[in-house]
């Protein structure tokens, strides 16, 4: 019997869940990206965290982050190179409450005031 999948901790949902080419006519089949894949791209590429630090933030192993990150980069490349719409949603995750272990590191949107619900 396989081990149950551990839910990944995600700081916030993306502000815009759909990205795609503008004015290019009909969009080809979309590329689905899970919220946890989006979070690894945000933490590693935007925030500059290492895979190990990202794993700590998301409360999963480094090997899990490496697999999620590889999948996310492949999907991002598909959308950019093939001119397809990127649709972010779903996945096995839990939203961070802004409290608890790992939230004091400065990378949490809720602690920095960047969470969508906190903005006027």
CSV table of N, CA and C in Angstrom, one decimal:
chain,number,residue,atom,x,y,z
A,1,UNK,N,0.8,-1.2,0.0
A,1,UNK,CA,0.0,0.0,0.0
A,1,UNK,C,0.9,1.2,0.0
A,2,UNK,N,0.7,2.1,-1.0
A,2,UNK,CA,1.6,3.3,-1.0
A,2,UNK,C,1.3,4.3,0.1
A,3,UNK,N,2.3,5.1,0.4
A,3,UNK,CA,2.2,6.1,1.5
A,3,UNK,C,1.3,7.2,1.0
A,4,UNK,N,0.5,7.8,1.9
A,4,UNK,CA,-0.3,8.9,1.5
A,4,UNK,C,0.5,10.1,1.1
A,5,UNK,N,0.0,10.9,0.1
A,5,UNK,CA,0.8,12.1,-0.3
A,5,UNK,C,0.6,13.2,0.7
A,6,UNK,N,1.8,13.8,1.1
A,6,UNK,CA,1.8,14.9,2.0
A,6,UNK,C,1.4,16.2,1.4
A,7,UNK,N,0.5,16.9,2.0
A,7,UNK,CA,0.0,18.1,1.4
A,7,UNK,C,1.1,19.2,1.6
A,8,UNK,N,1.3,19.9,0.5
A,8,UNK,CA,2.3,21.0,0.4
A,8,UNK,C,1.8,22.3,1.0
A,9,UNK,N,2.6,23.0,1.8
A,9,UNK,CA,2.2,24.3,2.3
A,9,UNK,C,2.4,25.3,1.2
A,10,UNK,N,1.4,26.1,0.9
A,10,UNK,CA,1.5,27.2,-0.1
A,10,UNK,C,1.2,28.5,0.6
A,11,UNK,N,2.0,29.5,0.3
A,11,UNK,CA,1.8,30.8,1.0
A,11,UNK,C,0.5,31.5,0.5
A,12,UNK,N,0.2,31.5,-0.7
A,12,UNK,CA,-1.0,32.2,-1.3
A,12,UNK,C,-1.3,31.7,-2.6
A,13,UNK,N,-2.6,31.8,-3.0
A,13,UNK,CA,-3.0,31.4,-4.4
A,13,UNK,C,-2.5,32.5,-5.3
A,14,UNK,N,-2.2,32.1,-6.6
A,14,UNK,CA,-1.8,33.1,-7.6
A,14,UNK,C,-2.9,34.2,-7.8
A,15,UNK,N,-2.4,35.4,-8.0
A,15,UNK,CA,-3.4,36.5,-8.2
A,15,UNK,C,-4.1,36.3,-9.6
A,16,UNK,N,-3.4,35.8,-10.5
A,16,UNK,CA,-3.9,35.6,-11.9
A,16,UNK,C,-3.7,34.1,-12.2
A,17,UNK,N,-4.7,33.3,-12.2
A,17,UNK,CA,-4.5,31.8,-12.5
A,17,UNK,C,-4.4,31.5,-13.9
A,18,UNK,N,-4.6,32.4,-14.9
A,18,UNK,CA,-4.4,32.1,-16.3
A,18,UNK,C,-3.5,33.1,-16.9
A,19,UNK,N,-2.6,32.5,-17.7
A,19,UNK,CA,-1.6,33.3,-18.5
A,19,UNK,C,-1.6,32.7,-19.9
A,20,UNK,N,-1.6,33.6,-20.9
A,20,UNK,CA,-1.5,33.1,-22.3
A,20,UNK,C,-1.1,34.2,-23.3
A,21,UNK,N,-0.9,33.8,-24.5
A,21,UNK,CA,-0.6,34.7,-25.5
A,21,UNK,C,-1.7,35.7,-25.8
A,22,UNK,N,-1.3,36.9,-26.1
A,22,UNK,CA,-2.3,37.9,-26.4
A,22,UNK,C,-2.4,38.2,-27.9
A,23,UNK,N,-3.5,38.2,-28.5
A,23,UNK,CA,-3.7,38.6,-29.9
A,23,UNK,C,-3.1,37.6,-30.9
A,24,UNK,N,-3.0,36.3,-30.5
A,24,UNK,CA,-2.4,35.3,-31.4
A,24,UNK,C,-3.4,34.4,-32.0
A,25,UNK,N,-4.7,34.8,-32.0
A,25,UNK,CA,-5.7,34.0,-32.6
A,25,UNK,C,-6.1,32.9,-31.6
A,26,UNK,N,-6.7,31.9,-32.0
A,26,UNK,CA,-7.2,30.8,-31.1
A,26,UNK,C,-6.0,30.2,-30.3
A,27,UNK,N,-6.2,30.0,-29.0
A,27,UNK,CA,-5.2,29.4,-28.2
A,27,UNK,C,-5.2,27.9,-28.3
A,28,UNK,N,-4.1,27.3,-28.5
A,28,UNK,CA,-4.0,25.9,-28.5
A,28,UNK,C,-4.3,25.3,-27.1
A,29,UNK,N,-4.3,24.0,-27.0
A,29,UNK,CA,-4.7,23.4,-25.8
A,29,UNK,C,-3.9,24.0,-24.6
A,30,UNK,N,-4.5,24.2,-23.5
A,30,UNK,CA,-3.8,24.9,-22.3
A,30,UNK,C,-2.9,23.9,-21.6
A,31,UNK,N,-2.0,24.4,-20.8
A,31,UNK,CA,-1.1,23.7,-20.0
A,31,UNK,C,-1.5,23.8,-18.6
A,32,UNK,N,-1.9,22.7,-17.9
A,32,UNK,CA,-2.3,22.8,-16.5
A,32,UNK,C,-1.1,22.8,-15.6
A,33,UNK,N,-1.1,23.7,-14.6
A,33,UNK,CA,0.0,23.7,-13.6
A,33,UNK,C,-0.7,23.8,-12.2
A,34,UNK,N,-0.2,22.9,-11.3
A,34,UNK,CA,-0.8,22.9,-10.0
A,34,UNK,C,-0.3,24.1,-9.2
A,35,UNK,N,-1.0,24.4,-8.1
A,35,UNK,CA,-0.7,25.5,-7.3
A,35,UNK,C,0.7,25.2,-6.6
A,36,UNK,N,0.9,24.0,-6.2
A,36,UNK,CA,2.2,23.7,-5.6
A,36,UNK,C,3.4,23.8,-6.6
A,37,UNK,N,3.2,23.5,-7.9
A,37,UNK,CA,4.2,23.7,-8.9
A,37,UNK,C,4.4,25.2,-9.0
A,38,UNK,N,3.4,26.0,-9.0
A,38,UNK,CA,3.5,27.5,-9.1
A,38,UNK,C,4.3,28.0,-7.9
A,39,UNK,N,4.0,27.5,-6.7
A,39,UNK,CA,4.7,27.9,-5.5
A,39,UNK,C,6.2,27.6,-5.5
A,40,UNK,N,6.6,26.4,-6.1
A,40,UNK,CA,8.1,26.2,-6.2
A,40,UNK,C,8.7,27.1,-7.2
A,41,UNK,N,8.1,27.5,-8.3
A,41,UNK,CA,8.6,28.5,-9.2
A,41,UNK,C,8.8,29.8,-8.4
A,42,UNK,N,7.8,30.2,-7.7
A,42,UNK,CA,7.8,31.5,-6.9
A,42,UNK,C,8.9,31.5,-5.9
A,43,UNK,N,9.0,30.4,-5.1
A,43,UNK,CA,10.0,30.4,-4.1
A,43,UNK,C,11.5,30.3,-4.6
A,44,UNK,N,11.7,29.4,-5.6
A,44,UNK,CA,13.1,29.2,-6.1
A,44,UNK,C,13.5,30.3,-7.1
A,45,UNK,N,12.7,30.6,-8.1
A,45,UNK,CA,13.1,31.5,-9.1
A,45,UNK,C,12.9,33.0,-8.7
A,46,UNK,N,11.8,33.3,-8.1
A,46,UNK,CA,11.5,34.7,-7.7
A,46,UNK,C,12.1,35.1,-6.4
A,47,UNK,N,11.9,34.3,-5.4
A,47,UNK,CA,12.4,34.6,-4.0
A,47,UNK,C,13.9,34.2,-3.9
A,48,UNK,N,14.4,33.4,-4.8
A,48,UNK,CA,15.8,33.0,-4.7
A,48,UNK,C,16.2,32.0,-3.6
A,49,UNK,N,15.2,31.2,-3.2
A,49,UNK,CA,15.5,30.2,-2.2
A,49,UNK,C,16.2,29.0,-2.9
A,50,UNK,N,16.9,28.2,-2.1
A,50,UNK,CA,17.5,27.0,-2.6
A,50,UNK,C,16.4,25.9,-2.5
A,51,UNK,N,16.6,24.8,-3.2
A,51,UNK,CA,15.6,23.7,-3.1
A,51,UNK,C,15.4,23.3,-1.7
A,52,UNK,N,16.4,23.2,-0.9
A,52,UNK,CA,16.3,22.8,0.5
A,52,UNK,C,15.5,23.8,1.3
A,53,UNK,N,15.7,25.1,1.1
A,53,UNK,CA,14.9,26.1,1.8
A,53,UNK,C,13.5,26.0,1.4
A,54,UNK,N,13.3,25.9,0.1
A,54,UNK,CA,11.9,25.7,-0.5
A,54,UNK,C,11.2,24.5,0.2
A,55,UNK,N,11.9,23.4,0.3
A,55,UNK,CA,11.3,22.2,0.9
A,55,UNK,C,10.9,22.5,2.3
A,56,UNK,N,11.7,23.2,3.1
A,56,UNK,CA,11.3,23.6,4.4
A,56,UNK,C,10.1,24.5,4.5
A,57,UNK,N,10.0,25.4,3.6
A,57,UNK,CA,8.9,26.3,3.5
A,57,UNK,C,7.6,25.6,3.2
A,58,UNK,N,7.7,24.6,2.3
A,58,UNK,CA,6.5,23.9,1.9
A,58,UNK,C,6.2,22.7,2.7
A,59,UNK,N,7.1,22.4,3.6
A,59,UNK,CA,7.0,21.2,4.5
A,59,UNK,C,7.0,19.9,3.8
A,60,UNK,N,7.9,19.7,2.8
A,60,UNK,CA,8.1,18.5,2.1
A,60,UNK,C,9.6,18.2,2.0
A,61,UNK,N,10.0,17.0,1.5
A,61,UNK,CA,11.4,16.7,1.3
A,61,UNK,C,12.0,17.5,0.1
A,62,UNK,N,13.3,17.6,0.1
A,62,UNK,CA,14.0,18.2,-1.0
A,62,UNK,C,13.8,17.5,-2.3
A,63,UNK,N,13.8,16.1,-2.2
A,63,UNK,CA,13.5,15.3,-3.4
A,63,UNK,C,12.1,15.6,-4.0
A,64,UNK,N,11.2,15.8,-3.1
A,64,UNK,CA,9.8,16.2,-3.6
A,64,UNK,C,9.8,17.5,-4.3
A,65,UNK,N,10.5,18.5,-3.7
A,65,UNK,CA,10.6,19.8,-4.3
A,65,UNK,C,11.3,19.7,-5.7
A,66,UNK,N,12.3,18.9,-5.7
A,66,UNK,CA,13.1,18.8,-7.0
A,66,UNK,C,12.1,18.2,-8.1
A,67,UNK,N,11.3,17.2,-7.7
A,67,UNK,CA,10.4,16.7,-8.7
A,67,UNK,C,9.3,17.7,-9.1
A,68,UNK,N,8.7,18.4,-8.1
A,68,UNK,CA,7.7,19.4,-8.4
A,68,UNK,C,8.3,20.5,-9.3
A,69,UNK,N,9.5,21.0,-9.0
A,69,UNK,CA,10.1,22.1,-9.7
A,69,UNK,C,10.4,21.6,-11.1
A,70,UNK,N,10.9,20.4,-11.3
A,70,UNK,CA,11.2,19.9,-12.7
A,70,UNK,C,9.9,19.9,-13.5
A,71,UNK,N,8.8,19.4,-13.0
A,71,UNK,CA,7.6,19.4,-13.7
A,71,UNK,C,7.1,20.8,-14.0
A,72,UNK,N,7.2,21.7,-13.0
A,72,UNK,CA,6.7,23.1,-13.2
A,72,UNK,C,7.5,23.8,-14.3
A,73,UNK,N,8.8,23.6,-14.4
A,73,UNK,CA,9.7,24.2,-15.4
A,73,UNK,C,9.3,23.7,-16.8
A,74,UNK,N,9.0,22.4,-16.9
A,74,UNK,CA,8.7,21.8,-18.1
A,74,UNK,C,7.4,22.4,-18.6
A,75,UNK,N,6.4,22.5,-17.8
A,75,UNK,CA,5.1,23.1,-18.1
A,75,UNK,C,5.2,24.6,-18.5
A,76,UNK,N,6.1,25.3,-17.8
A,76,UNK,CA,6.3,26.7,-18.1
A,76,UNK,C,6.9,26.9,-19.5
A,77,UNK,N,7.9,26.0,-19.8
A,77,UNK,CA,8.6,26.0,-21.1
A,77,UNK,C,7.6,25.7,-22.2
A,78,UNK,N,6.7,24.7,-22.0
A,78,UNK,CA,5.7,24.4,-23.0
A,78,UNK,C,4.8,25.6,-23.3
A,79,UNK,N,4.4,26.2,-22.3
A,79,UNK,CA,3.5,27.4,-22.5
A,79,UNK,C,4.2,28.5,-23.2
A,80,UNK,N,5.4,28.8,-22.9
A,80,UNK,CA,6.2,29.9,-23.5
A,80,UNK,C,6.6,29.5,-25.0
A,81,UNK,N,7.1,28.4,-25.2
A,81,UNK,CA,7.7,28.0,-26.5
A,81,UNK,C,6.5,27.7,-27.5
A,82,UNK,N,5.5,27.0,-27.0
A,82,UNK,CA,4.4,26.6,-27.9
A,82,UNK,C,3.3,27.6,-28.0
A,83,UNK,N,3.4,28.7,-27.3
A,83,UNK,CA,2.3,29.7,-27.3
A,83,UNK,C,1.0,29.2,-26.7
A,84,UNK,N,1.0,28.4,-25.7
A,84,UNK,CA,-0.2,27.9,-25.1
A,84,UNK,C,-0.5,28.6,-23.8
A,85,UNK,N,-1.8,28.6,-23.4
A,85,UNK,CA,-2.3,29.2,-22.2
A,85,UNK,C,-1.8,28.3,-21.0
A,86,UNK,N,-1.3,29.0,-19.9
A,86,UNK,CA,-1.0,28.3,-18.7
A,86,UNK,C,-2.1,28.5,-17.7
A,87,UNK,N,-2.7,27.4,-17.2
A,87,UNK,CA,-3.8,27.5,-16.3
A,87,UNK,C,-3.3,26.9,-14.9
A,88,UNK,N,-3.3,27.8,-13.9
A,88,UNK,CA,-2.9,27.3,-12.5
A,88,UNK,C,-4.0,27.0,-11.6
A,89,UNK,N,-4.0,25.8,-11.1
A,89,UNK,CA,-5.1,25.4,-10.2
A,89,UNK,C,-5.0,24.0,-9.8
A,90,UNK,N,-5.6,23.7,-8.6
A,90,UNK,CA,-5.6,22.3,-8.2
A,90,UNK,C,-4.3,21.9,-7.5
A,91,UNK,N,-4.2,20.6,-7.2
A,91,UNK,CA,-3.0,20.1,-6.5
A,91,UNK,C,-3.3,19.7,-5.1
A,92,UNK,N,-2.4,19.1,-4.4
A,92,UNK,CA,-2.6,18.7,-3.1
A,92,UNK,C,-1.8,19.6,-2.1
A,93,UNK,N,-2.5,20.7,-1.7
A,93,UNK,CA,-1.8,21.7,-0.9
A,93,UNK,C,-2.7,22.2,0.2
A,94,UNK,N,-2.1,22.9,1.1
A,94,UNK,CA,-2.8,23.6,2.2
A,94,UNK,C,-2.3,25.0,2.2
A,95,UNK,N,-3.2,26.0,2.3
A,95,UNK,CA,-2.8,27.4,2.4
A,95,UNK,C,-2.2,27.7,3.8
A,96,UNK,N,-1.1,28.5,3.7
A,96,UNK,CA,-0.4,28.9,5.0
A,96,UNK,C,-1.3,29.9,5.7
A,97,UNK,N,-1.4,29.8,7.0
A,97,UNK,CA,-2.2,30.7,7.8
A,97,UNK,C,-1.4,32.0,8.2
A,98,UNK,N,-0.1,32.0,7.9
A,98,UNK,CA,0.7,33.1,8.3
A,98,UNK,C,1.2,33.0,9.7
A,99,UNK,N,0.9,31.9,10.3
A,99,UNK,CA,1.4,31.6,11.7
A,99,UNK,C,2.1,30.3,11.7
A,100,UNK,N,2.9,30.0,12.7
A,100,UNK,CA,3.5,28.7,12.8
A,100,UNK,C,4.9,28.7,12.3
A,101,UNK,N,5.5,27.6,12.3
A,101,UNK,CA,6.9,27.4,12.0
A,101,UNK,C,7.2,27.7,10.5
A,102,UNK,N,8.2,28.4,10.2
A,102,UNK,CA,8.6,28.7,8.8
A,102,UNK,C,8.0,30.0,8.3
A,103,UNK,N,7.1,30.6,9.0
A,103,UNK,CA,6.5,31.8,8.5
A,103,UNK,C,7.2,33.1,8.9
A,104,UNK,N,8.2,32.9,9.8
A,104,UNK,CA,9.0,34.1,10.2
A,104,UNK,C,10.2,34.3,9.4
A,105,UNK,N,10.4,33.6,8.3
A,105,UNK,CA,11.6,33.6,7.5
A,105,UNK,C,11.6,34.8,6.6
A,106,UNK,N,10.5,35.5,6.4
A,106,UNK,CA,10.5,36.7,5.5
A,106,UNK,C,10.0,36.4,4.1
A,107,UNK,N,9.7,35.1,3.8
A,107,UNK,CA,9.3,34.7,2.5
A,107,UNK,C,7.8,34.6,2.4
A,108,UNK,N,7.1,34.7,3.5
A,108,UNK,CA,5.6,34.5,3.5
A,108,UNK,C,4.9,35.8,3.1
A,109,UNK,N,4.1,35.7,2.1
A,109,UNK,CA,3.3,36.9,1.6
A,109,UNK,C,2.5,37.5,2.7
A,110,UNK,N,1.9,36.7,3.6
A,110,UNK,CA,1.1,37.2,4.7
A,110,UNK,C,1.9,38.0,5.7
A,111,UNK,N,3.1,37.6,6.0
A,111,UNK,CA,3.9,38.3,6.9
A,111,UNK,C,4.4,39.6,6.3
A,112,UNK,N,4.6,39.6,5.0
A,112,UNK,CA,5.1,40.8,4.3
A,112,UNK,C,4.0,41.8,3.8
A,113,UNK,N,2.8,41.3,4.0
A,113,UNK,CA,1.7,42.2,3.6
A,113,UNK,C,1.4,42.1,2.1
A,114,UNK,N,1.8,41.1,1.4
A,114,UNK,CA,1.6,41.0,-0.1
A,114,UNK,C,0.4,40.1,-0.4
A,115,UNK,N,-0.3,39.6,0.6
A,115,UNK,CA,-1.4,38.6,0.3
A,115,UNK,C,-2.6,39.4,-0.3
A,116,UNK,N,-3.2,38.8,-1.3
A,116,UNK,CA,-4.3,39.5,-2.0
A,116,UNK,C,-5.4,39.9,-1.1
A,117,UNK,N,-5.7,39.2,-0.1
A,117,UNK,CA,-6.8,39.5,0.8
A,117,UNK,C,-6.5,40.7,1.7
A,118,UNK,N,-5.2,41.0,1.9
A,118,UNK,CA,-4.7,42.1,2.7
A,118,UNK,C,-4.7,43.4,2.0
A,119,UNK,N,-4.8,43.4,0.6
A,119,UNK,CA,-4.7,44.6,-0.1
A,119,UNK,C,-6.0,45.2,-0.3
A,120,UNK,N,-6.1,46.6,-0.3
A,120,UNK,CA,-7.4,47.3,-0.5
A,120,UNK,C,-8.0,47.1,-1.8
